[in-house]
Coordinates of C-alpha atoms in Angstrom, one line a residue:
M1 CA 107.1 25.9 38.9
A2 CA 109.1 27.0 41.7
S3 CA 109.6 30.8 41.9
W4 CA 113.4 30.6 41.3
K5 CA 113.1 29.3 38.2
V6 CA 112.4 31.9 34.7
V7 CA 111.4 31.2 31.7
L8 CA 112.2 34.0 29.1
E9 CA 109.6 35.2 26.8
P10 CA 109.8 34.1 23.4
V11 CA 111.4 36.5 21.2
D12 CA 110.0 37.6 18.0
E13 CA 113.1 37.0 15.5
T14 CA 111.8 39.2 13.2
K15 CA 112.7 42.4 15.5
I16 CA 115.8 41.4 16.4
E17 CA 118.6 44.1 15.0
Y18 CA 122.1 42.2 14.8
T19 CA 124.9 44.2 14.6
S20 CA 128.5 43.1 13.1
F21 CA 131.3 43.0 15.5
A22 CA 133.4 45.2 13.0
N23 CA 130.3 47.6 13.2
A24 CA 129.8 47.7 16.7
R25 CA 131.0 50.9 18.7
K26 CA 133.2 49.7 20.9
Y27 CA 134.4 51.1 24.5
F28 CA 137.6 50.4 25.6
A29 CA 138.4 50.7 29.9
V30 CA 142.4 50.4 30.1
D31 CA 143.4 49.3 33.6
A32 CA 146.7 51.7 33.9
S33 CA 146.8 51.1 38.2
G34 CA 150.9 51.1 38.8
S35 CA 151.1 47.0 38.8
T36 CA 150.9 47.5 34.7
V37 CA 153.9 48.8 34.4
G38 CA 155.8 47.1 31.8
I39 CA 154.7 44.5 29.4
R40 CA 151.4 44.5 30.7
L41 CA 149.9 47.5 29.5
I42 CA 152.1 46.9 25.9
S43 CA 149.9 43.9 26.0
E44 CA 146.6 45.9 27.0
H45 CA 147.6 48.5 24.4
I46 CA 148.5 45.8 21.8
F47 CA 145.0 44.2 22.1
A48 CA 142.7 47.2 22.1
E49 CA 144.7 48.7 19.3
G50 CA 144.1 45.2 17.4
I51 CA 140.5 45.1 17.8
H52 CA 140.4 49.4 17.6
E53 CA 142.2 49.4 13.8
A54 CA 139.4 45.9 12.9
S55 CA 136.5 48.9 13.2
L56 CA 134.6 50.0 10.8
Q57 CA 133.4 52.7 12.6
K58 CA 136.7 54.3 14.3
E59 CA 135.0 57.5 14.8
K60 CA 132.8 55.9 17.5
N61 CA 134.8 54.2 19.3
T62 CA 136.2 55.3 22.6
V63 CA 138.7 54.7 25.4
T64 CA 139.8 55.8 28.7
R65 CA 142.4 54.8 31.6
W66 CA 141.3 53.5 35.0
G67 CA 143.0 52.7 38.7
S68 CA 142.2 54.7 42.0
K69 CA 140.1 56.6 39.9
C70 CA 139.0 56.8 36.3
K71 CA 139.7 59.4 33.8
D72 CA 137.0 60.4 31.5
P73 CA 136.5 58.7 28.0
T74 CA 138.5 60.0 25.4
N75 CA 138.8 59.7 21.3
W76 CA 141.4 56.7 20.3
E77 CA 144.0 59.6 18.9
Q78 CA 144.3 61.3 22.8
M79 CA 144.9 58.5 24.5
F80 CA 147.9 58.2 26.9
W81 CA 149.4 55.0 27.4
A82 CA 150.8 55.1 30.8
P83 CA 150.5 53.3 34.0
D84 CA 149.9 56.5 36.1
Q85 CA 146.3 56.1 38.0
G86 CA 147.5 54.1 40.8
G87 CA 145.7 51.5 42.5
T88 CA 143.4 49.0 41.1
T89 CA 139.8 50.4 42.0
P90 CA 137.8 48.9 38.9
Q91 CA 134.4 50.5 40.6
W92 CA 135.3 53.5 39.6
I93 CA 134.5 52.6 35.7
L94 CA 130.9 52.9 36.7
R95 CA 131.1 55.5 39.0
N96 CA 131.9 58.1 36.6
R97 CA 129.1 59.0 35.1
S98 CA 131.1 59.5 31.8
S99 CA 132.3 56.3 31.6
M100 CA 128.7 55.1 32.2
D101 CA 127.5 57.2 29.4
A102 CA 129.9 55.5 26.8
I103 CA 128.7 52.3 28.2
H104 CA 125.6 52.9 27.4
N105 CA 126.3 54.0 23.5
A106 CA 128.1 51.2 23.1
D107 CA 127.6 47.6 21.4
I108 CA 130.4 46.3 23.3
W109 CA 132.4 47.2 26.2
F110 CA 135.7 45.8 27.2
L111 CA 137.2 45.7 31.0
L112 CA 141.4 45.3 30.2
T113 CA 143.5 44.3 33.8
D114 CA 146.3 42.9 34.8
G115 CA 144.3 40.5 37.1
E116 CA 145.6 42.1 40.1
V117 CA 142.3 43.0 41.5
P118 CA 141.2 42.5 45.5
D119 CA 138.3 40.1 46.0
S120 CA 136.5 43.0 47.7
E121 CA 136.8 45.2 44.5
V122 CA 135.5 42.1 42.5
H123 CA 132.3 41.7 44.6
T124 CA 132.0 45.6 44.5
L125 CA 132.1 45.7 40.9
A126 CA 129.7 43.0 40.3
G127 CA 127.0 44.1 42.9
L128 CA 127.6 47.6 41.0
G129 CA 126.9 46.3 37.8
Q130 CA 124.0 44.4 38.0
E131 CA 122.2 47.1 40.1
M132 CA 123.6 49.8 37.0
G133 CA 122.3 47.5 34.2
V134 CA 126.0 47.6 32.5
F135 CA 126.1 44.3 32.0
D136 CA 122.8 44.4 29.7
C137 CA 125.6 45.5 27.1
A138 CA 127.6 42.8 25.6
T139 CA 131.0 43.0 28.0
V140 CA 134.1 41.6 27.1
F141 CA 137.3 40.9 30.4
V142 CA 140.6 40.7 29.4
I143 CA 143.0 39.8 31.9
A144 CA 146.7 40.7 30.1
S145 CA 149.6 39.6 31.9
H146 CA 153.0 37.7 31.5
M147 CA 153.4 33.7 31.7
K148 CA 155.1 33.8 35.4
Y149 CA 152.3 31.1 36.5
A150 CA 150.8 27.9 34.2
P151 CA 147.7 29.5 32.6
N152 CA 145.5 27.5 35.4
H153 CA 146.6 30.1 37.7
A154 CA 145.2 32.8 35.6
N155 CA 142.7 35.3 37.3
V156 CA 140.2 34.2 34.5
S157 CA 137.3 33.1 36.6
R158 CA 136.2 36.4 37.4
K159 CA 134.3 36.7 34.7
Q160 CA 131.9 34.6 36.4
E161 CA 131.7 38.0 39.3
F162 CA 129.8 39.9 36.3
Q163 CA 127.5 37.5 34.8
R164 CA 123.7 38.3 35.3
Q165 CA 122.1 37.7 38.3
L166 CA 120.2 35.0 36.3
I167 CA 122.4 32.0 35.7
S168 CA 122.0 28.4 33.6
I169 CA 122.0 25.1 35.2
S170 CA 121.6 22.1 33.4
A171 CA 122.1 18.2 34.1
R172 CA 122.2 15.0 33.1
S173 CA 119.0 12.9 34.7
G174 CA 116.5 10.3 34.0
T175 CA 114.0 12.5 34.1
S176 CA 112.2 14.1 31.0
A177 CA 111.9 17.5 32.3
H178 CA 115.8 17.4 32.7
H179 CA 116.2 16.7 28.9
I180 CA 115.1 19.8 27.8
K181 CA 116.8 21.6 25.0
Q182 CA 116.8 25.1 27.2
P183 CA 118.6 24.8 30.3
T184 CA 116.8 26.0 33.5
L185 CA 117.8 29.8 34.6
V186 CA 117.6 30.4 37.5
D187 CA 117.4 33.5 39.9
L188 CA 119.9 33.0 42.3
D189 CA 118.8 35.5 45.2
T190 CA 115.6 33.7 45.0
L191 CA 117.0 30.1 45.1
L192 CA 118.8 30.6 47.8
R193 CA 115.9 32.2 49.9
A194 CA 113.4 29.1 48.8
G195 CA 114.4 27.2 51.7
V196 CA 113.5 23.0 51.1
T197 CA 112.9 22.0 47.1
S198 CA 111.2 19.3 45.5
D199 CA 112.9 16.0 44.9
E200 CA 113.4 16.7 41.4
D201 CA 114.6 20.3 42.1
R202 CA 117.2 18.9 44.4
D203 CA 118.5 16.2 42.2
L204 CA 118.8 19.1 39.4
I205 CA 120.7 21.3 41.8
L206 CA 123.0 18.2 43.1
A207 CA 123.8 17.3 39.6
D208 CA 127.9 17.6 38.9
E209 CA 127.4 20.4 36.3
A210 CA 124.8 22.3 38.1
L211 CA 126.5 22.2 41.0
D212 CA 129.8 23.2 39.4
A213 CA 127.9 26.5 37.8
L214 CA 126.0 27.1 40.9
I215 CA 129.3 27.3 43.6
L216 CA 131.3 29.3 40.9
A217 CA 128.4 31.7 40.6
C218 CA 127.9 32.2 44.4
K219 CA 131.7 31.9 45.1
S220 CA 132.2 34.7 42.4
R221 CA 129.3 36.7 44.1
G222 CA 130.0 36.6 47.9
K223 CA 127.2 34.1 48.5
I224 CA 129.4 31.2 49.8
N225 CA 127.3 31.6 53.2
E226 CA 124.3 31.5 51.8
L227 CA 124.6 28.8 49.1
R228 CA 126.2 26.4 52.6
S229 CA 122.7 27.4 54.7
F230 CA 120.7 26.5 51.5
L231 CA 122.3 22.7 51.4
L232 CA 122.1 22.4 54.8
A233 CA 118.7 23.2 55.1
H234 CA 118.3 19.7 52.6
K235 CA 119.4 17.5 55.3
I236 CA 117.4 15.3 57.1
E237 CA 118.0 14.3 60.8
Q238 CA 119.4 10.9 59.9
L239 CA 118.0 7.9 61.8
T240 CA 121.1 6.0 62.5
I241 CA 120.8 2.7 62.3
K242 CA 122.9 0.7 65.0
L243 CA 123.2 -2.5 66.1
K244 CA 121.1 -2.8 68.9
D245 CA 120.4 -5.0 71.8
V246 CA 116.5 -5.7 70.9
S247 CA 116.6 -9.4 73.2
G248 CA 117.8 -8.8 76.3
A249 CA 121.2 -9.6 75.8
A250 CA 122.8 -7.3 78.3
D251 CA 120.4 -8.6 81.1
L252 CA 121.7 -12.3 80.6
I253 CA 125.4 -10.8 80.2
A254 CA 125.0 -9.5 83.9
Q255 CA 123.3 -12.4 85.2
I256 CA 125.8 -14.7 83.5
A257 CA 128.8 -12.6 85.5
N258 CA 127.0 -12.9 88.7
S259 CA 129.0 -15.4 91.1
D260 CA 125.9 -16.8 92.9
V261 CA 124.8 -18.2 89.2
S262 CA 124.7 -22.3 89.4
G263 CA 126.3 -24.1 86.2
E264 CA 123.6 -25.5 84.8
T265 CA 121.3 -22.3 85.2
K266 CA 124.6 -20.6 83.5
T267 CA 124.3 -22.7 80.4
V268 CA 121.3 -22.2 79.6
L269 CA 121.8 -18.7 80.2
Q270 CA 124.4 -18.5 77.6
S271 CA 122.0 -20.4 75.2
K272 CA 119.8 -17.8 75.6
L273 CA 122.7 -15.3 74.8
R274 CA 123.5 -16.3 71.9
D275 CA 120.0 -16.7 70.8
A276 CA 119.5 -13.3 71.5
H277 CA 122.8 -12.1 69.6
E278 CA 121.0 -13.7 66.5
A279 CA 117.9 -12.1 67.0
N280 CA 119.7 -8.6 67.7
Q281 CA 121.6 -9.3 64.3
R282 CA 118.8 -9.8 62.5
A283 CA 117.0 -6.9 63.7
Y284 CA 119.9 -5.0 62.5
V285 CA 120.2 -6.2 58.8
T286 CA 116.6 -5.7 58.5
A287 CA 116.7 -1.9 59.7
Q288 CA 119.6 -1.6 57.0
N289 CA 117.4 -3.0 54.2
D290 CA 114.9 -0.3 54.7
G291 CA 114.6 2.0 51.4
Q292 CA 113.2 5.0 53.0
L293 CA 116.5 4.9 55.7
Q294 CA 118.5 4.0 52.2
S295 CA 116.9 7.2 50.8
I296 CA 117.9 9.2 53.5
R297 CA 121.3 8.1 53.4
D298 CA 121.8 8.7 50.1
R299 CA 120.3 12.4 50.0
N300 CA 122.4 13.0 52.9
R301 CA 125.3 12.0 51.0
R302 CA 125.0 13.9 48.5
I303 CA 124.7 17.2 50.7
D304 CA 127.8 15.9 52.3
T305 CA 129.6 15.9 49.1
A306 CA 128.3 19.1 48.1
L307 CA 129.3 20.7 51.0
R308 CA 132.7 19.1 50.5
T309 CA 132.8 20.6 47.0
L310 CA 132.0 23.7 48.6
S311 CA 134.5 24.2 51.2
E312 CA 137.3 23.6 48.7
A313 CA 135.8 26.4 46.5
E314 CA 135.8 28.6 49.4
K315 CA 139.2 28.3 50.4
S316 CA 140.5 28.7 47.0
G317 CA 141.4 32.0 45.0
F318 CA 139.8 33.7 42.0
S319 CA 142.2 31.5 39.6
A320 CA 141.5 29.3 36.7
E321 CA 142.0 26.5 38.9
I322 CA 138.3 26.9 40.6
L323 CA 137.1 26.0 37.4
S324 CA 138.5 22.5 36.6
R325 CA 138.4 19.1 38.3
R326 CA 141.1 18.2 40.9
S327 CA 143.4 16.5 40.5
N328 CA 143.7 12.3 41.4
R329 CA 146.0 12.7 43.9
A330 CA 143.6 16.0 45.6
R331 CA 140.4 13.9 45.5
R332 CA 142.3 11.0 47.1
A333 CA 143.5 13.5 49.9
E334 CA 139.9 14.2 50.0
N335 CA 138.3 10.8 50.3
V336 CA 140.6 9.8 53.3
S337 CA 139.9 13.2 54.9
A338 CA 136.1 13.6 54.3
D339 CA 134.0 14.5 57.5
S340 CA 131.5 12.3 57.0
S341 CA 129.2 10.4 60.0
I342 CA 130.7 6.8 59.7
D343 CA 128.6 4.7 62.5
V344 CA 128.2 0.8 63.3
S345 CA 125.2 1.4 60.8
V346 CA 127.9 0.6 58.3
L347 CA 128.9 -2.5 59.4
D348 CA 128.8 -5.5 57.2
L349 CA 128.3 -8.2 60.0
E350 CA 128.6 -11.0 57.0
A351 CA 131.9 -10.2 55.6
P352 CA 134.9 -12.5 56.2
G353 CA 135.9 -12.0 59.6
Y354 CA 138.1 -14.2 62.3
R355 CA 136.1 -16.3 64.3
G356 CA 136.6 -17.8 67.4
E357 CA 134.7 -19.0 70.7
C358 CA 133.7 -16.2 73.1
E359 CA 133.9 -17.3 76.8
V360 CA 130.9 -15.0 77.9
C361 CA 128.2 -16.5 75.3
C362 CA 130.3 -19.7 74.8
G363 CA 129.4 -19.6 71.1
D364 CA 131.7 -21.1 69.1
D365 CA 131.5 -19.1 65.7
E366 CA 131.5 -15.9 66.6
I367 CA 133.2 -13.1 65.0
L368 CA 135.7 -11.8 68.2
S369 CA 136.5 -8.3 68.7
I370 CA 139.8 -6.2 70.1
T371 CA 139.1 -3.7 73.0
L372 CA 141.0 -0.4 73.1
K373 CA 141.6 1.4 76.6
V374 CA 140.7 5.1 77.5
L375 CA 144.0 7.2 76.2
S376 CA 145.0 10.2 78.3
A377 CA 144.5 13.2 76.9
D378 CA 148.2 13.6 76.4
A379 CA 148.6 10.8 74.7
M380 CA 146.1 11.5 72.3
A381 CA 147.7 14.8 72.0
A382 CA 150.7 13.1 71.1
N383 CA 149.2 10.9 68.4
T384 CA 148.2 14.1 66.4
D385 CA 151.4 16.0 66.7
N386 CA 153.3 16.6 63.2
F387 CA 155.8 13.6 64.1
A388 CA 153.1 11.4 64.7
L389 CA 151.0 12.0 61.4
D390 CA 154.8 12.3 59.8
F391 CA 155.9 8.7 61.2
P392 CA 152.9 7.1 62.4
L393 CA 154.8 3.5 62.8
A394 CA 157.2 5.2 64.7
A395 CA 153.8 6.9 67.2
G396 CA 152.4 3.2 67.3
R397 CA 155.4 2.7 69.5
F398 CA 155.2 5.7 71.9
E399 CA 154.7 3.8 75.6
A400 CA 150.8 5.1 76.1
N401 CA 150.3 3.5 72.6
M402 CA 151.7 -0.6 73.9
N403 CA 149.5 0.1 76.6
V404 CA 146.1 1.0 74.9
V405 CA 144.8 -2.9 73.9
S406 CA 142.8 -4.6 76.0
S407 CA 143.7 -8.5 77.0
Q408 CA 139.9 -8.5 76.5
C409 CA 139.0 -11.3 73.5
I410 CA 135.2 -12.2 73.2
C411 CA 132.6 -11.7 70.7
F412 CA 131.7 -8.2 69.3
Q413 CA 128.5 -8.1 70.4
C414 CA 129.1 -9.7 73.9
A415 CA 131.8 -6.7 73.8
L416 CA 129.2 -4.1 72.8
F417 CA 126.5 -4.7 75.0
G418 CA 128.7 -6.1 78.3
R419 CA 129.2 -3.6 80.7
P420 CA 129.1 -0.1 79.4
G421 CA 132.4 1.8 79.2
Y422 CA 134.2 -1.3 81.0
S423 CA 135.7 -4.4 79.7
I424 CA 135.3 -7.8 81.6
Y425 CA 138.2 -7.2 83.8
G426 CA 136.7 -3.9 84.6
E427 CA 139.1 -1.5 82.5
K428 CA 137.7 1.5 80.9
I429 CA 137.1 1.4 77.0
S430 CA 136.9 3.5 74.1
A431 CA 136.2 1.4 71.1
V432 CA 135.4 -2.3 70.2
I433 CA 137.2 -3.4 66.8
P434 CA 135.2 -6.0 65.3
T435 CA 137.7 -8.8 63.8
L436 CA 135.9 -8.4 60.4
E437 CA 138.1 -7.8 57.0
Y438 CA 139.5 -4.3 56.5
T439 CA 137.5 -3.5 53.5
D440 CA 134.7 -1.4 52.0
S441 CA 132.2 0.1 54.6
N442 CA 133.7 -2.1 57.8
K443 CA 137.2 0.0 57.4
L444 CA 135.1 3.6 57.6
Y445 CA 133.6 1.7 61.2
L446 CA 136.8 0.8 62.1
H447 CA 138.9 4.0 61.6
Q448 CA 135.8 6.1 63.0
Q449 CA 136.4 4.0 66.2
L450 CA 140.2 4.5 65.9
Y451 CA 139.9 8.5 65.7
K452 CA 137.8 8.1 68.4
A453 CA 139.9 6.0 70.7
L454 CA 143.3 7.1 69.7
N455 CA 142.9 10.6 68.0
A456 CA 140.1 12.6 70.2
G457 CA 138.1 12.4 67.3
L458 CA 140.5 14.3 65.0
K459 CA 140.2 12.8 61.0
T460 CA 144.0 12.7 60.4
G461 CA 143.3 10.5 57.2
V462 CA 142.9 6.8 56.8
P463 CA 146.8 5.9 55.7
A464 CA 148.5 7.7 59.0
M465 CA 145.9 5.9 61.1
G466 CA 145.7 2.4 59.5
Q467 CA 149.8 2.6 59.7
L468 CA 149.5 3.9 63.4
F469 CA 146.8 1.1 64.4
S470 CA 149.1 -1.4 62.7
A471 CA 152.3 -0.9 64.4
I472 CA 150.4 -0.8 68.2
L473 CA 148.7 -4.6 67.0
D474 CA 152.5 -5.4 65.7
C475 CA 154.1 -4.1 69.1
T476 CA 151.2 -5.7 71.2
L477 CA 152.1 -9.0 70.2
R478 CA 156.0 -8.6 70.0
R479 CA 156.0 -7.6 73.6
K480 CA 152.7 -8.7 75.6
V481 CA 152.4 -12.0 77.1
W482 CA 149.0 -12.4 76.9
A483 CA 149.1 -12.1 73.4
G484 CA 151.5 -14.9 73.3
A485 CA 154.9 -12.7 73.2
G486 CA 158.4 -15.1 73.5
I487 CA 155.8 -18.4 74.0
Q488 CA 156.1 -21.1 71.7
E489 CA 153.2 -22.2 69.4
G490 CA 153.1 -25.3 71.6
S491 CA 152.7 -24.2 75.2
M492 CA 150.5 -21.7 74.4
D493 CA 146.8 -22.4 76.1
A494 CA 143.9 -22.0 74.3
E495 CA 143.0 -18.5 75.1
V496 CA 146.3 -17.0 74.6
R497 CA 146.2 -18.4 71.0
Q498 CA 142.7 -17.3 70.0
R499 CA 143.6 -13.7 71.0
R500 CA 146.8 -13.5 69.3
N501 CA 145.3 -15.4 66.1
A502 CA 142.5 -12.7 66.0
M503 CA 145.2 -9.8 66.7
N504 CA 147.5 -11.3 64.0
W505 CA 144.5 -11.9 61.6
L506 CA 143.3 -8.2 61.8
L507 CA 146.8 -6.8 61.3
Q508 CA 147.6 -9.0 58.2
S509 CA 143.9 -7.6 57.0
I510 CA 144.9 -4.1 57.5
L511 CA 148.4 -4.4 56.1
T512 CA 146.8 -6.3 52.9
H513 CA 144.3 -3.6 51.9
L514 CA 145.7 -0.3 53.5
R515 CA 146.9 1.8 50.7
V516 CA 149.5 4.5 51.2
R517 CA 152.2 6.0 48.8
E518 CA 155.2 3.9 47.8
T519 CA 157.7 6.7 48.3
F520 CA 157.6 10.4 49.7
A521 CA 157.8 11.4 46.3
E522 CA 154.9 9.5 44.4
P523 CA 152.6 11.9 42.6
G524 CA 149.6 10.4 43.9
Q525 CA 148.0 8.6 40.6

C-alpha cells in the first residue's frame, strides 16, 4: 500500500467515553476586532450566549476576546463584550498560554469571527494548530456577519484550513478497492512528495469528488504549487500523431514542379503521388487507433482538466463559491478557452467535407484546403486588442485580414507536404485549413491553426475566432476576383469556381455549427 495512505487502528468501542453536548466543557474565542463593531459582535454574543445557556456545566465554560492579541480566558460573568482588540490575528489564540490551556481543558471549543481574516493568517493559524495539536479537541468555527452578499460569498470554506493533516478522499470507480465502505485517508504532505503513483491510485485521486477535496485541502493549506507539481509529474510526454509523409509525397511533388518533366512522366508521377497520399492517410488512421497511445492521450487529458480546475481554485478567494460547481456559463467559458494541445492528430479525415480536383496530384475527389499567408506582428496584435475581441466581425474587415487568404486551392495533403512554409505561388504561409465539416475534433484543429495564423498563438476563444475567420472568408468572397467576386456564375473558369465553392462551403459549415450568444445579455444557459 502507498505510504501516503493511512489505515486507522481499529477502535475498541468499549473504551470510548461519550460526552453529551450539554455536558461538554466549552471554550469560546470571540472575535472582538474593530471590524466586528455593531451587528457582528451582537451576533457572536447571541450565538455564544445560547450555547452557554444550554450547558449543564456552565461554571466550566470559559470565554475570551481576541484581535491583535488574545486576552486571558475568563468565566462568563466577567466577560466584557466590546470590539476593542484592534486587528484580526487569530494566531494569538494559540500563542496565549492560558488560551491553550483552556482549549486542552475543554471538550469542544468555538472560534467565532466575522470572517475578515487575511489569507496569510488563515495559513498561519492552520500550521500552528496542527503543530500544537489543538484540533484534537472538537473545534467549531462560526462566522457571524450581516447578509450584504448572497450566502455563496460567505467565508465558510476556511474551515477546511483547520482540518487535520490527514484528509479523506473517496471516489466512485469500477475497481473493487474503491467500493470499500471506509474512504481512503491521505497524509497530504506524504502524498505531495510521493511522485508518480500507480494507475489505480491516480484514477482514485483524479475522480471528481476526490480531486475537489484534494484541491480544497491544498488551497486552504497554501500547497497549491506542490499539488501542481504533483499533477504535472503524472503527465506523459505525448507522442503527437501527425499526418506525416511516410510515402515520399514531398519528393514526388518536387519532381512534378520541375518544368523539365515531360507530360507523360508528370502523369506517372501524379498517379504515384495519389497513391502516396492514400498510404499516408492509412498510416495516420492506424496510428490514431493505437490503444496505448489512446490511453496516454486520455491520461494527459485528465491531468490537463485537473490542472485547469486547480488554476480556477488558485484564483478564487476563501468564499463558499469554491465549494460549489461552476455555473453553466463559467463551464462554457472554460471550454472555449481551455489551454489544451490540439494538433493534426485530432483530424477526422473521414468526416464530411468539400472535395474537388487538385491541380498538383490531379486527384478528382480530394479534400481541398484553404491556405493563410503570414501576417505581420502588428496585424496579429490588432486581432487581439479589445476592439477585435469585442467586435470580431468588424475586425475581420481589417485591411491586413483582407489579404491573409492565399488563392492557392489544392488538396490538403499536397498543401501540407509541398514546399515547407510556402504556397505553390511562393507566398509565405502560416496555416493550412482542410475543407472538413466544422464539428468535433476538426473544429479544434481549425481553431488551433487560426490561433497561430491570426493571433500569434493566443487562444482568445472559439466564438470570437470563429466570427473573425467567418468575416475574413466572407470579405474575401466579396472582394477578391480570384475568389469569383463580381463574376457571373456562367463566366467563371473551373479553377475560380472550385476555389469559390470550397471557401463558401467552409464558411457555411462554420456559420451552421458555430455557437455564439444570441444577445449580449444572454445568461449563458
